[in-house]
């Protein structure tokens, strides 16, 4: 009996997730076919207008370290796009003149929310802190090991406790 039999696998979609999935399965020795209707990279594309190149890809990458680890595991760091962390991550403007800016600094983002709508700063701060608690209890265990079923995940979550 072969411990890891080779399987024929089809991956539909050549965005970042599809590319990584295909690469991971190929590294395991499987025969992988990748199908993409448009362009490899999915939303991670560049648009060239004369001498100017614009990044048309995701505007926010929540966990770049996960993507970096995947490309490293696939021995493909040279294929990974360059990530630049910007001080201002996004800036919204409305016809009324109202503005909201999401900044690398949580304090600046909270100040911007407060300036947009009185009381929103405290609400946003509470929201961010609750999200952090949820991530530490459930997100970290989910990401720290392969998903082997809900029971395994719940055991890892239980080890962390709850707040």
GROMACS .gro file of C-alpha atoms in nm:
model
  163
    1UNK     CA    1   0.000   0.000   0.000
    2UNK     CA    2   0.132   0.346  -0.093
    3UNK     CA    3   0.136   0.587   0.202
    4UNK     CA    4   0.068   0.896  -0.010
    5UNK     CA    5  -0.084   0.788  -0.341
    6UNK     CA    6  -0.060   1.040  -0.623
    7UNK     CA    7  -0.397   1.190  -0.707
    8UNK     CA    8  -0.512   1.385  -1.008
    9UNK     CA    9  -0.634   1.719  -0.876
   10UNK     CA   10  -0.804   2.008  -1.054
   11UNK     CA   11  -0.783   2.356  -0.904
   12UNK     CA   12  -1.039   2.601  -1.039
   13UNK     CA   13  -0.920   2.959  -1.017
   14UNK     CA   14  -0.567   3.093  -1.039
   15UNK     CA   15  -0.588   3.367  -0.780
   16UNK     CA   16  -0.342   3.373  -0.491
   17UNK     CA   17  -0.533   3.101  -0.303
   18UNK     CA   18  -0.561   2.879  -0.612
   19UNK     CA   19  -0.193   2.919  -0.693
   20UNK     CA   20  -0.090   2.834  -0.337
   21UNK     CA   21  -0.329   2.536  -0.320
   22UNK     CA   22  -0.198   2.399  -0.651
   23UNK     CA   23   0.161   2.450  -0.541
   24UNK     CA   24   0.108   2.283  -0.202
   25UNK     CA   25  -0.057   1.979  -0.362
   26UNK     CA   26   0.213   1.954  -0.631
   27UNK     CA   27   0.478   1.959  -0.354
   28UNK     CA   28   0.297   1.661  -0.200
   29UNK     CA   29   0.352   1.477  -0.528
   30UNK     CA   30   0.005   1.504  -0.677
   31UNK     CA   31  -0.068   1.563  -1.047
   32UNK     CA   32  -0.227   1.910  -1.043
   33UNK     CA   33  -0.404   2.094  -1.325
   34UNK     CA   34  -0.485   2.461  -1.268
   35UNK     CA   35  -0.771   2.622  -1.459
   36UNK     CA   36  -0.802   3.002  -1.479
   37UNK     CA   37  -1.048   3.183  -1.706
   38UNK     CA   38  -0.870   3.517  -1.713
   39UNK     CA   39  -0.522   3.587  -1.575
   40UNK     CA   40  -0.309   3.412  -1.315
   41UNK     CA   41  -0.301   3.604  -0.990
   42UNK     CA   42  -0.673   3.684  -0.983
   43UNK     CA   43  -0.721   4.030  -0.838
   44UNK     CA   44  -0.345   4.071  -0.785
   45UNK     CA   45  -0.283   4.243  -1.118
   46UNK     CA   46  -0.099   4.546  -1.242
   47UNK     CA   47  -0.238   4.791  -1.496
   48UNK     CA   48   0.011   4.974  -1.714
   49UNK     CA   49  -0.078   5.315  -1.856
   50UNK     CA   50   0.219   5.436  -2.056
   51UNK     CA   51   0.513   5.463  -1.816
   52UNK     CA   52   0.290   5.435  -1.509
   53UNK     CA   53   0.214   5.101  -1.343
   54UNK     CA   54  -0.081   5.089  -1.106
   55UNK     CA   55  -0.146   4.807  -0.862
   56UNK     CA   56  -0.502   4.687  -0.921
   57UNK     CA   57  -0.481   4.412  -0.662
   58UNK     CA   58  -0.618   4.384  -0.310
   59UNK     CA   59  -0.611   4.714  -0.126
   60UNK     CA   60  -0.577   4.550   0.212
   61UNK     CA   61  -0.386   4.238   0.303
   62UNK     CA   62  -0.471   4.144   0.660
   63UNK     CA   63  -0.208   3.877   0.720
   64UNK     CA   64   0.083   3.915   0.475
   65UNK     CA   65   0.296   3.681   0.687
   66UNK     CA   66   0.067   3.391   0.589
   67UNK     CA   67   0.122   3.458   0.218
   68UNK     CA   68   0.497   3.500   0.272
   69UNK     CA   69   0.511   3.165   0.457
   70UNK     CA   70   0.319   2.992   0.175
   71UNK     CA   71   0.548   3.125  -0.097
   72UNK     CA   72   0.853   3.030   0.115
   73UNK     CA   73   0.721   2.675   0.166
   74UNK     CA   74   0.674   2.649  -0.211
   75UNK     CA   75   1.030   2.776  -0.271
   76UNK     CA   76   0.874   3.057  -0.476
   77UNK     CA   77   0.964   3.375  -0.283
   78UNK     CA   78   1.096   3.522  -0.609
   79UNK     CA   79   0.742   3.500  -0.753
   80UNK     CA   80   0.576   3.674  -0.459
   81UNK     CA   81   0.462   4.033  -0.513
   82UNK     CA   82   0.634   4.299  -0.306
   83UNK     CA   83   0.426   4.415  -0.010
   84UNK     CA   84   0.447   4.776   0.100
   85UNK     CA   85   0.288   4.877   0.428
   86UNK     CA   86   0.148   5.225   0.394
   87UNK     CA   87   0.076   5.467   0.676
   88UNK     CA   88  -0.267   5.546   0.530
   89UNK     CA   89  -0.435   5.220   0.436
   90UNK     CA   90  -0.751   5.369   0.288
   91UNK     CA   91  -0.921   5.707   0.282
   92UNK     CA   92  -1.292   5.760   0.220
   93UNK     CA   93  -1.446   6.091   0.108
   94UNK     CA   94  -1.815   6.162   0.061
   95UNK     CA   95  -1.977   6.439  -0.147
   96UNK     CA   96  -2.085   6.604   0.180
   97UNK     CA   97  -1.717   6.660   0.267
   98UNK     CA   98  -1.717   6.395   0.539
   99UNK     CA   99  -1.402   6.183   0.551
  100UNK     CA  100  -1.278   5.870   0.723
  101UNK     CA  101  -0.922   5.742   0.716
  102UNK     CA  102  -0.803   5.396   0.814
  103UNK     CA  103  -0.445   5.429   0.927
  104UNK     CA  104  -0.172   5.187   1.026
  105UNK     CA  105  -0.205   5.341   1.371
  106UNK     CA  106  -0.521   5.228   1.551
  107UNK     CA  107  -0.522   5.551   1.751
  108UNK     CA  108  -0.530   5.763   1.433
  109UNK     CA  109  -0.808   5.546   1.288
  110UNK     CA  110  -1.012   5.585   1.606
  111UNK     CA  111  -0.957   5.962   1.597
  112UNK     CA  112  -1.075   5.971   1.237
  113UNK     CA  113  -1.390   5.775   1.330
  114UNK     CA  114  -1.457   6.014   1.618
  115UNK     CA  115  -1.416   6.315   1.389
  116UNK     CA  116  -1.659   6.159   1.140
  117UNK     CA  117  -1.925   6.086   1.401
  118UNK     CA  118  -1.909   6.170   1.772
  119UNK     CA  119  -1.895   5.852   1.980
  120UNK     CA  120  -1.783   5.635   1.688
  121UNK     CA  121  -1.423   5.636   1.813
  122UNK     CA  122  -1.512   5.459   2.138
  123UNK     CA  123  -1.737   5.213   1.951
  124UNK     CA  124  -1.464   5.136   1.696
  125UNK     CA  125  -1.208   5.089   1.973
  126UNK     CA  126  -1.437   4.844   2.154
  127UNK     CA  127  -1.501   4.662   1.825
  128UNK     CA  128  -1.128   4.625   1.749
  129UNK     CA  129  -1.055   4.499   2.101
  130UNK     CA  130  -1.337   4.242   2.083
  131UNK     CA  131  -1.214   4.125   1.743
  132UNK     CA  132  -0.863   4.083   1.888
  133UNK     CA  133  -1.002   3.870   2.172
  134UNK     CA  134  -1.195   3.649   1.929
  135UNK     CA  135  -0.890   3.612   1.704
  136UNK     CA  136  -0.665   3.512   1.994
  137UNK     CA  137  -0.913   3.252   2.119
  138UNK     CA  138  -1.033   3.106   1.788
  139UNK     CA  139  -0.829   3.248   1.499
  140UNK     CA  140  -0.485   3.157   1.625
  141UNK     CA  141  -0.579   2.792   1.694
  142UNK     CA  142  -0.742   2.773   1.350
  143UNK     CA  143  -0.425   2.897   1.178
  144UNK     CA  144  -0.164   2.717   1.389
  145UNK     CA  145  -0.230   2.368   1.250
  146UNK     CA  146  -0.402   2.205   0.953
  147UNK     CA  147  -0.777   2.167   0.987
  148UNK     CA  148  -0.843   1.806   1.082
  149UNK     CA  149  -1.203   1.846   1.182
  150UNK     CA  150  -1.412   2.048   1.422
  151UNK     CA  151  -1.325   1.835   1.726
  152UNK     CA  152  -0.952   1.892   1.679
  153UNK     CA  153  -1.009   2.267   1.632
  154UNK     CA  154  -1.232   2.292   1.940
  155UNK     CA  155  -0.966   2.117   2.150
  156UNK     CA  156  -0.712   2.380   2.045
  157UNK     CA  157  -0.962   2.659   2.114
  158UNK     CA  158  -1.043   2.514   2.458
  159UNK     CA  159  -0.674   2.513   2.550
  160UNK     CA  160  -0.669   2.891   2.503
  161UNK     CA  161  -0.968   2.959   2.728
  162UNK     CA  162  -1.226   3.230   2.683
  163UNK     CA  163  -1.272   3.588   2.797
   0.00000   0.00000   0.00000
